[in-house]
XYZ file of C-alpha atoms in Angstrom:
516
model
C -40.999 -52.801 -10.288
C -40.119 -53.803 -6.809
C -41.872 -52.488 -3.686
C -38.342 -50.558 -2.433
C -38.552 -48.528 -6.358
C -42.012 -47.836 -5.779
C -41.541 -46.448 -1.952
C -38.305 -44.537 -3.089
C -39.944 -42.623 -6.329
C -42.978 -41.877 -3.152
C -40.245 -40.338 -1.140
C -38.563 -38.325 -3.497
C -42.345 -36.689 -5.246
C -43.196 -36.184 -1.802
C -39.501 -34.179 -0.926
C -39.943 -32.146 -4.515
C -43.479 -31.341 -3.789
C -42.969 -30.231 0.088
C -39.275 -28.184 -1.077
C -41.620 -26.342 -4.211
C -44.127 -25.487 -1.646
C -41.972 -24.504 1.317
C -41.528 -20.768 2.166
C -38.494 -18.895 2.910
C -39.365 -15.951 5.725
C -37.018 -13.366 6.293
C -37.163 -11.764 9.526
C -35.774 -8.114 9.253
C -35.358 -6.149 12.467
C -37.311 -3.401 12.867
C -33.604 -1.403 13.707
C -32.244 -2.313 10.183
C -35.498 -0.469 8.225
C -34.277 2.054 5.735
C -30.371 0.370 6.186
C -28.311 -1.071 3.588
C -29.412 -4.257 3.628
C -33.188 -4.272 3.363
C -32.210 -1.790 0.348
C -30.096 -5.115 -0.524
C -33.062 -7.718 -0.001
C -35.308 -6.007 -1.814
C -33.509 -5.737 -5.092
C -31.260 -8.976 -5.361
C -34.151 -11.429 -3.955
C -36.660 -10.857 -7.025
C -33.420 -11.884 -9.633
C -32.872 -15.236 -7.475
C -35.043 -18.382 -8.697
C -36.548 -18.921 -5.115
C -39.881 -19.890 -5.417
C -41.068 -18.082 -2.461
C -39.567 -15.603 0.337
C -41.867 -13.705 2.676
C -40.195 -10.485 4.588
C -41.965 -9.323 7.842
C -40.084 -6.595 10.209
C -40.471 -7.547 13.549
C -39.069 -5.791 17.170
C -37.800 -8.127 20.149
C -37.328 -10.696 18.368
C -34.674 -12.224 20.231
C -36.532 -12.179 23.334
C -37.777 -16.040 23.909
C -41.519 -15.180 24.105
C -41.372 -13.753 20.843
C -39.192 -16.312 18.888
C -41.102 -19.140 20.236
C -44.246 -17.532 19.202
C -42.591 -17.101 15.620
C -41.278 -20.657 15.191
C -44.769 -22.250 15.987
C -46.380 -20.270 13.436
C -43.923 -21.498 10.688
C -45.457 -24.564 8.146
C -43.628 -27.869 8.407
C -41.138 -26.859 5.728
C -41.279 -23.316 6.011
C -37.885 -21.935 7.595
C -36.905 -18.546 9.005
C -33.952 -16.553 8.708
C -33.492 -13.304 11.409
C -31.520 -10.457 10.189
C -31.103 -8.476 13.028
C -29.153 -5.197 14.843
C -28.229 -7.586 17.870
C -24.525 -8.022 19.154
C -23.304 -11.407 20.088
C -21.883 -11.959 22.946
C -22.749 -8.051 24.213
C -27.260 -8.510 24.193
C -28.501 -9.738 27.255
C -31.532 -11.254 25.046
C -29.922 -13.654 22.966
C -27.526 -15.229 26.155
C -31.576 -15.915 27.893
C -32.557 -17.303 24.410
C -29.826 -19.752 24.181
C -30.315 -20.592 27.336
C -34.275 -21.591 27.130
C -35.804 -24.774 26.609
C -37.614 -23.308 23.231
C -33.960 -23.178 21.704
C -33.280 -26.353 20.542
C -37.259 -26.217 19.320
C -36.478 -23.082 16.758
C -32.477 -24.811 15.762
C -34.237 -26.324 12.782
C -36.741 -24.118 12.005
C -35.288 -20.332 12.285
C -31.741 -18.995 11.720
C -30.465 -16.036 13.698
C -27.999 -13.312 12.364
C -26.618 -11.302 14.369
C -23.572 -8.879 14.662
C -20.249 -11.530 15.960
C -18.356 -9.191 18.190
C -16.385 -11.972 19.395
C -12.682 -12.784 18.554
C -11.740 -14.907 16.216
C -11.108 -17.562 17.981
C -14.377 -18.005 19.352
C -17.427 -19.995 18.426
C -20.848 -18.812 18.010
C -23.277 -21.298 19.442
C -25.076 -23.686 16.832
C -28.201 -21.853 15.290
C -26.235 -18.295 15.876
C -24.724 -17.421 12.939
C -22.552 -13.668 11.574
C -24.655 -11.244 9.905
C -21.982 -11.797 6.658
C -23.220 -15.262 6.497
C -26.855 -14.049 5.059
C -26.481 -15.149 0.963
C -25.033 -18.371 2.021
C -27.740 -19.432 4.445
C -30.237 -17.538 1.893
C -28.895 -20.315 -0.599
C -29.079 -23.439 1.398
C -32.084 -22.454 2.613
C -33.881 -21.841 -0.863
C -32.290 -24.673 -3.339
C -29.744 -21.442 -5.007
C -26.217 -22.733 -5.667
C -23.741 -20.812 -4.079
C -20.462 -20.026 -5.838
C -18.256 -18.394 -3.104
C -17.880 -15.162 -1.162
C -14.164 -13.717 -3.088
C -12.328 -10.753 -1.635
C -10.501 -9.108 -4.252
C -8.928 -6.242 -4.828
C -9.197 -3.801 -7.271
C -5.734 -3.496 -8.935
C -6.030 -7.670 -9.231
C -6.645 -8.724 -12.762
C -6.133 -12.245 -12.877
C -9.460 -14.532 -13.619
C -10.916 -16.213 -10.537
C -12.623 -19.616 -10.414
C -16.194 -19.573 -9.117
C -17.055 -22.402 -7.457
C -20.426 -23.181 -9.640
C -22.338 -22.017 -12.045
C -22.147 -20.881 -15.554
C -21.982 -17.034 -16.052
C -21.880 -16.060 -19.225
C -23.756 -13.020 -17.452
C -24.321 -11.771 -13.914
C -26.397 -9.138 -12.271
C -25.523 -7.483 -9.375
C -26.534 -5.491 -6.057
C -23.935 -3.493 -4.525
C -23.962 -2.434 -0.966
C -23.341 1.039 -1.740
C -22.673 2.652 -5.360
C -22.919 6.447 -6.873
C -25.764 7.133 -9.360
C -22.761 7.508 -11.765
C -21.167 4.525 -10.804
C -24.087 2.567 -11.863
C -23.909 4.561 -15.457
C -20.631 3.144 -16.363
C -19.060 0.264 -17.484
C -18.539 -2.683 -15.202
C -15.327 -3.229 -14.384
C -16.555 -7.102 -13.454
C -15.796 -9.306 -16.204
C -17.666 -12.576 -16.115
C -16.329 -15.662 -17.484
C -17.955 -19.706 -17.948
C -16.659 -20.501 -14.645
C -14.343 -17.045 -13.279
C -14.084 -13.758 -13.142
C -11.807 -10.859 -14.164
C -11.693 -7.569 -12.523
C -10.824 -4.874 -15.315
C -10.644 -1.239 -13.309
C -9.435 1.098 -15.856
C -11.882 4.718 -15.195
C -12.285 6.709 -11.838
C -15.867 5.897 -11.990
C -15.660 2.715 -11.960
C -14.315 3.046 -8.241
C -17.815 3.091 -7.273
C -17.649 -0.807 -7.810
C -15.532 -0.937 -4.433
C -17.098 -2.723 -1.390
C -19.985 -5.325 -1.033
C -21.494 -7.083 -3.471
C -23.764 -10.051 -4.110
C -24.005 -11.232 -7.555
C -26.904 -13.925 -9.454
C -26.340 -15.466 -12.439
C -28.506 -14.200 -15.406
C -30.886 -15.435 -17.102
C -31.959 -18.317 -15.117
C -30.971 -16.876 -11.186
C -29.759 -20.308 -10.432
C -26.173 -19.402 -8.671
C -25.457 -16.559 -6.507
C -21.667 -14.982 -4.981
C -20.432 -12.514 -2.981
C -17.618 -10.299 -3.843
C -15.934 -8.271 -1.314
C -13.943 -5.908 -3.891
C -11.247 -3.136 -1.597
C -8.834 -0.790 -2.811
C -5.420 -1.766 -2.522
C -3.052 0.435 -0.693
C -0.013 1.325 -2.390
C 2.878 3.318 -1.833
C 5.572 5.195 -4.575
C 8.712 6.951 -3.168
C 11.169 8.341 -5.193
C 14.725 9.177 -4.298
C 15.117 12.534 -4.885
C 19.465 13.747 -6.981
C 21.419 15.358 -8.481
C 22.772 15.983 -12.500
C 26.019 15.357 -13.143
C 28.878 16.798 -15.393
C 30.443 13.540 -15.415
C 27.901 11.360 -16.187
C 25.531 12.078 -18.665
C 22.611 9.859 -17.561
C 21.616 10.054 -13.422
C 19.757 7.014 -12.199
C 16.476 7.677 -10.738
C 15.107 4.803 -8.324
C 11.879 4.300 -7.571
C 9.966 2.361 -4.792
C 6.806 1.041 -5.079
C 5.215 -0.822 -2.203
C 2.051 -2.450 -2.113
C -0.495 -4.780 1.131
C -1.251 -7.007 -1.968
C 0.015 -8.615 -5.120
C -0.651 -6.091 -8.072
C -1.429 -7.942 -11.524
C -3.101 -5.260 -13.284
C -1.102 -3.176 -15.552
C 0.410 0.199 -14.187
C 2.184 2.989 -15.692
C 4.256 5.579 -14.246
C 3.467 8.973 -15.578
C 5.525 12.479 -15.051
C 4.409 15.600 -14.559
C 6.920 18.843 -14.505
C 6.046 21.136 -12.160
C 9.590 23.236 -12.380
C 12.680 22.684 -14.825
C 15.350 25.054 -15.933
C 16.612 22.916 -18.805
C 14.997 20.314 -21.238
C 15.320 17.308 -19.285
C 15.104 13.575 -20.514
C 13.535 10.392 -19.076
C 14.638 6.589 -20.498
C 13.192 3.588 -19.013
C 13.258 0.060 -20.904
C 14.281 1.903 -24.760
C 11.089 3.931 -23.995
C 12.067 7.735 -23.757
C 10.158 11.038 -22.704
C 11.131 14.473 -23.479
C 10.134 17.437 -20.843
C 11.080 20.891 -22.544
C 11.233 24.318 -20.052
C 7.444 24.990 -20.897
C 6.790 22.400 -18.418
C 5.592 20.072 -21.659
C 6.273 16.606 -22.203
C 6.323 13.913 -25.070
C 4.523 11.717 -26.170
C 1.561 13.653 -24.886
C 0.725 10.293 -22.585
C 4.375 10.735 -20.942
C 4.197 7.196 -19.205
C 5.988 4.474 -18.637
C 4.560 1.093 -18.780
C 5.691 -0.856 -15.425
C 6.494 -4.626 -15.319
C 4.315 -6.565 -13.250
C 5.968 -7.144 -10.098
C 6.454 -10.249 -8.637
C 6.500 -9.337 -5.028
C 4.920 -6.903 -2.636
C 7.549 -4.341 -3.300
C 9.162 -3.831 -6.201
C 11.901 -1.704 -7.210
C 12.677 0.567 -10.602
C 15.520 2.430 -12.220
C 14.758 5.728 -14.521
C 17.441 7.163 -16.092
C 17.079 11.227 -15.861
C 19.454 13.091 -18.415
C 20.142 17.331 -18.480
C 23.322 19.305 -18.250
C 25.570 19.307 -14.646
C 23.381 23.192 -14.218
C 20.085 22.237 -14.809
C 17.527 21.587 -11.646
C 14.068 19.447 -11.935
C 11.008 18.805 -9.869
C 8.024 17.395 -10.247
C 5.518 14.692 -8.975
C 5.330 11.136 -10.739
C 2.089 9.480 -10.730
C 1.268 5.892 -10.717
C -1.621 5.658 -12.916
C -4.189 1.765 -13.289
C -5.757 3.088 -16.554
C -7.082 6.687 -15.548
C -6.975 5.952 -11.895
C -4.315 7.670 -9.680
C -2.976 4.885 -7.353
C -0.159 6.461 -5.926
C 2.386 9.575 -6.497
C 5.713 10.538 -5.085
C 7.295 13.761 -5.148
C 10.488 14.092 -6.972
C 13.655 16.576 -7.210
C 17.073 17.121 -9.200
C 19.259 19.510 -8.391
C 22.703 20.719 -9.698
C 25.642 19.600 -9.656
C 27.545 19.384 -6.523
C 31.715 18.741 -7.150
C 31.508 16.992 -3.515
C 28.000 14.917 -3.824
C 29.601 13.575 -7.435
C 32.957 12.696 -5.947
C 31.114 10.759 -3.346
C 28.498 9.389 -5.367
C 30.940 8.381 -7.938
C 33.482 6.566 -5.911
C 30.265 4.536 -4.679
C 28.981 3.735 -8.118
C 32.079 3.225 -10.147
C 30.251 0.795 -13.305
C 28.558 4.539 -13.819
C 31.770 6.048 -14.348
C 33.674 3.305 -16.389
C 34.987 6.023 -18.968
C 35.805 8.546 -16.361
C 37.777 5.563 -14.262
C 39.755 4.435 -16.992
C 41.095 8.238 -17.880
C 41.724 8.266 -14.028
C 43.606 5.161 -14.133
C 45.353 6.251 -16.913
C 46.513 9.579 -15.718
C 47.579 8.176 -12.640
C 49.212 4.875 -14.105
C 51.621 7.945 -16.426
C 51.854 9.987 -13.558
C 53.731 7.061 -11.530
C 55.944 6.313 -14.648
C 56.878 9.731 -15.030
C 58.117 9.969 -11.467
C 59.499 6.457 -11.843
C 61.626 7.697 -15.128
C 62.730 10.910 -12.783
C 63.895 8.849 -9.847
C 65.680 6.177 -11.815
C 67.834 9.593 -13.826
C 68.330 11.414 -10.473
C 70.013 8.173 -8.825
C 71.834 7.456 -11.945
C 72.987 11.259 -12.296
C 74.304 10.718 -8.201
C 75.798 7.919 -9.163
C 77.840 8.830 -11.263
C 78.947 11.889 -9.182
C 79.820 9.633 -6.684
C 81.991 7.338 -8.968
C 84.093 10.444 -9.654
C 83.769 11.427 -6.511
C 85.516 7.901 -5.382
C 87.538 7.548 -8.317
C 91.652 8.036 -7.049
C 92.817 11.188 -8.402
C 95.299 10.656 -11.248
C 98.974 10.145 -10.872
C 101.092 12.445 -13.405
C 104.607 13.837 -13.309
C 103.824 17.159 -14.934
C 101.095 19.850 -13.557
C 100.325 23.171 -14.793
C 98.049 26.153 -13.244
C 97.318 29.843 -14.205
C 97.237 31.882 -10.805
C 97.451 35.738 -10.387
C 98.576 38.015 -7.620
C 97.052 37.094 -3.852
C 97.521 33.484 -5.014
C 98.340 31.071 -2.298
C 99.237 27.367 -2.859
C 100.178 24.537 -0.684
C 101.679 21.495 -3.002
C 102.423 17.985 -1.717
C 102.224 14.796 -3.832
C 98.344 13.920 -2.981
C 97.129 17.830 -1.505
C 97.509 20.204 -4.576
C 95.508 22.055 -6.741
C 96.130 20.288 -9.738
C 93.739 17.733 -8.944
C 95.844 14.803 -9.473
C 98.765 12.759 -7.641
C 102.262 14.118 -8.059
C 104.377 11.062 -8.634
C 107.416 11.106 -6.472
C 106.563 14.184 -5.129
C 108.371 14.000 -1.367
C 108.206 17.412 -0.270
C 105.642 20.337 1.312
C 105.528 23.198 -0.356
C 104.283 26.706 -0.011
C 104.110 29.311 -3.103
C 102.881 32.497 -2.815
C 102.410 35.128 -5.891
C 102.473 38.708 -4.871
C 103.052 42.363 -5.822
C 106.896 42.274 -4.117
C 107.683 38.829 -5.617
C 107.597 35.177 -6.306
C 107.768 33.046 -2.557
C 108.661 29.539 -2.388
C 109.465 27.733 1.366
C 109.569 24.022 1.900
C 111.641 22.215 4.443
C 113.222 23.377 7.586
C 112.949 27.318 5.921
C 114.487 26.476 2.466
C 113.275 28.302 -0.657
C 113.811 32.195 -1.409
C 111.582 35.224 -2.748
C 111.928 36.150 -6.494
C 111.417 38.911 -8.648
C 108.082 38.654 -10.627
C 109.033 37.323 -13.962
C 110.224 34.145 -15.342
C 111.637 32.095 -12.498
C 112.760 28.402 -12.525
C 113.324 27.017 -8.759
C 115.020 23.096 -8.112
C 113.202 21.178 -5.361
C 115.703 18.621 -4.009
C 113.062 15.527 -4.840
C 114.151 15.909 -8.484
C 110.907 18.362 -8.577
C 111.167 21.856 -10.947
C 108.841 24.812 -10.710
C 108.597 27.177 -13.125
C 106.580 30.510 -13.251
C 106.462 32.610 -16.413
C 104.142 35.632 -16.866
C 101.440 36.007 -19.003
C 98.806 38.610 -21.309
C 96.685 40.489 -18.592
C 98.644 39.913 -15.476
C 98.149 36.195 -15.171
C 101.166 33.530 -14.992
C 101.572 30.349 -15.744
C 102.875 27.895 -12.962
C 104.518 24.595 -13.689
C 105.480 21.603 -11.660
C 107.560 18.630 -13.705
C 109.722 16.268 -12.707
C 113.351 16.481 -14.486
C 114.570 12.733 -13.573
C 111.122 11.211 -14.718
C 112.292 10.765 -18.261
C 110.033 8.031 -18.429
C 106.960 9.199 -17.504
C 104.944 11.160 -20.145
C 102.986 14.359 -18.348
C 99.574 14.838 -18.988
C 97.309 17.532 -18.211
C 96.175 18.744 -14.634
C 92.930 18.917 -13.644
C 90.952 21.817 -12.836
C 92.553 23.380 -9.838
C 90.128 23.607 -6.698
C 91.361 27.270 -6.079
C 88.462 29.082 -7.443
C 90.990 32.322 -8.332
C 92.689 29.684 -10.626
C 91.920 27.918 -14.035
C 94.230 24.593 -14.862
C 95.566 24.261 -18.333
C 97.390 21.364 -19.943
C 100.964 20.757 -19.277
């Protein structure tokens, strides 16, 4: 064995036999007696494997006198930590330590915690360190492993890696827990290497807040867990029930500062219903009768786990168009209340729906396609209306246009009063008197038969059967008939040709045609 092995394995007994006998001291200020943390020291030091820690409450400790006299007292591998009530940068006393010559002396021997008041930002000055920095300098300073300080939060229930260590188990001192806090289960589940946060009770919310954990048995690794409550927000968007649609959509907000993981459900509670009402949400379904009662008993709905800080969900909330609903939903971790929201259907409103609907027409799909229906017939109808109307005018206006016929021959039944003016085209035969060259005036009255054409021509007749020669070839004829009626006739004698047909209706409305 060389002389280098032999001065090395020296070294190293020496190191191991100086660290087993060094002493930890812990400095507690006088101010902090009866606080949280000396309640802290005194239970979680015995559990660690340091070999030896001495406390000792002390007063001014920060003025230099005082830590000077302190520091020389201290063995060669004896160190100090000082857990005081002092503000940094705000105490007079620690800016004069710092400031001393017997400052750098105590750096390597004494470690000062303090309250950091300072931003950020700012640095403390070497040998000053936070007050929250205690278990870590507590484990450099004593030969513990330290695994981490985690800040969690209780609705987080994915495993977390610890830095070191092996904990099957752990023990641990909390900052501040209930007397029945401490009776009931753990919500911390410890893993090999992680750990699982499990809230599920309202008593385990006494785990919330500081703690400082050591592996057990063996005391060899110690953490910090900084456990909060996560705040979370559920709104609800309060409706109405339809008579359209059967099923109304009820959204739901939920916000939350942190990522949720743990599994939440969303639980209902009637306060005031005037109809059975129904709840659906992913094929799960919930029944609320009038007696304010709902089933399953539970009457939850199990949440997906969101994927972002705010996540939103879609009930669907089924009664009659009449019915009206409130109540409160609660969002539940286990038996732990995290959040509720207020919530409130009421009934149906002709205008709301109209709106609503028009905005949200995949609800109505049904409703839409009767609509579109309706209105598609509707247009056809008055389509099929128009197109008969127009075809109806024109063919009044075809006859209207058409030339009047052209006919030799005309017959008309008149009575007394009648008055009649005859040319070829103006005559109330309705039709064009062929050859027809004169004007003529005929007039049936109580005194006699009239006819007058040309410069005076014509005469006055007995009533009766009279025959009368116009000079264009032209005959009329009048002969009486059954209830004081008679029968005029106009006919060409020369037109041997032409073959009469029968007049039209005569325009005289004291007249009816008939066929020659």
């Amino acid at each position: 064995m060389t002389k280098q092995s032999l001065a090395l394995i020296c070294f190293l007994a020496v190191s191991l036999t100086a660290r087993l006998e060094a002493k930890l001291h812990l400095f507690l200020d006088e101010r902090l007696r009866g606080s949280v943390h000396e309640k802290v020291l005194y239970k979680f030091i015995p559990l660690t494997s340091a070999q030896e820690v001495d406390l000792v409450y002390v007063s001014d400790f920060l003025q230099v006198g005082n830590a000077a006299k302190a520091a020389s007292k201290l063995g060669e591998s004896d160190r100090g930590i000082y857990l005081g009530a002092d503000r940094w940068p705000g105490d007079s006393d620690i800016g004069k330590l710092i400031k001393s010559p017997e400052w750098f002396t105590m750096l390597g021997k004494i470690s000062f915690m303090v309250e950091n008041d300072a931003p950020e930002y700012a640095a403390m000055p070497r040998g000053l360190y936070p007050r929250g920095e205690l278990w870590r300098k507590f484990a450099q300073l004593t030969g513990v492993d330290y695994a981490g300080n985690l800040n969690l939060h209780f609705l987080e229930a994915r495993p977390v890696s610890l830095e070191k260590g092996k904990w099957q188990r752990a023990v641990c001192v909390a900052s501040a827990m209930s007397a029945d806090g401490a009776k009931t289960k753990s919500p911390l589940e410890w893993g090999v290497s992680s750990l699982k946060l499990n809230f599920r009770d309202t008593k385990q919310l006494a785990y919330l807040g500081q703690h400082v954990c050591i592996d057990a048995p063996g005391g060899h690794t110690l953490a910090e867990l900084r456990i909060a409550r996560t705040d979370v927000a559920l709104s609800a968007d309060d409706g109405r029930f339809s008579v359209w649609n059967e099923a109304q959509p009820l959204r739901v907000t939920l916000s939350s500062d942190r990522l949720i993981t743990a599994p939440l459900h969303l639980k209902l509670v009637p306060q005031s219903l005037s109809e059975p009402v129904d709840f659906f949400f992913q094929g799960d379904r919930i029944d609320c009768d009038k007696a304010s009662r709902c089933r399953p008993a539970a009457a939850n709905f199990l949440l997906p786990q969101p994927k972002e800080l705010t996540a939103h969900h879609e009930l669907a909330i089924r009664s009659s168009g009449t019915a009206y609903f409130r109540g409160t939903l609660q969002l539940l971790a286990g038996s732990i209340e995290v959040a509720k929201s207020e919530v409130r259907f009421t009934q149906h409103s002709w205008l709301a729906e109209t709106l609503y609907a028009l905005s949200h027409p995949s609800e109505y799909q049904g409703l839409f396609l009767l609509l579109i229906a309706a209105v598609i017939a509707l247009i056809a109808l008055i389509w099929l209306l128009l197109h008969q109307i127009g075809r109806l005018r024109a063919r009044k206006l075809a006859r209207e246009n058409m030339p009047p016929a052209r006919q030799t021959s005309a017959s008309l039944t008149i009575r007394h009063g009648a008055r009649l003016h005859l040319t070829a085209v103006d005559n109330p035969f309705g039709c064009e008197l062929v050859d027809f060259g004169g004007i003529v005036d005929i007039e049936l009255a109580e005194a006699g038969f009239s006819v007058r054409h040309g410069n005076g021509a014509g005469g006055t007749w007995p009533l009766g059967q009279v025959k009368y020669r116009l000079p264009d070839g032209y005959e009329i004829q009048l002969r009486p008939l059954a209830d004081g009626n008679y029968l005029l006739e106009v006919f060409l004698l020369s037109g041997k040709d032409s073959s009469p047909t029968s007049a039209k209706s005569s325009q005289n409305p004291q007249t009816a045609l008939r066929g020659a």
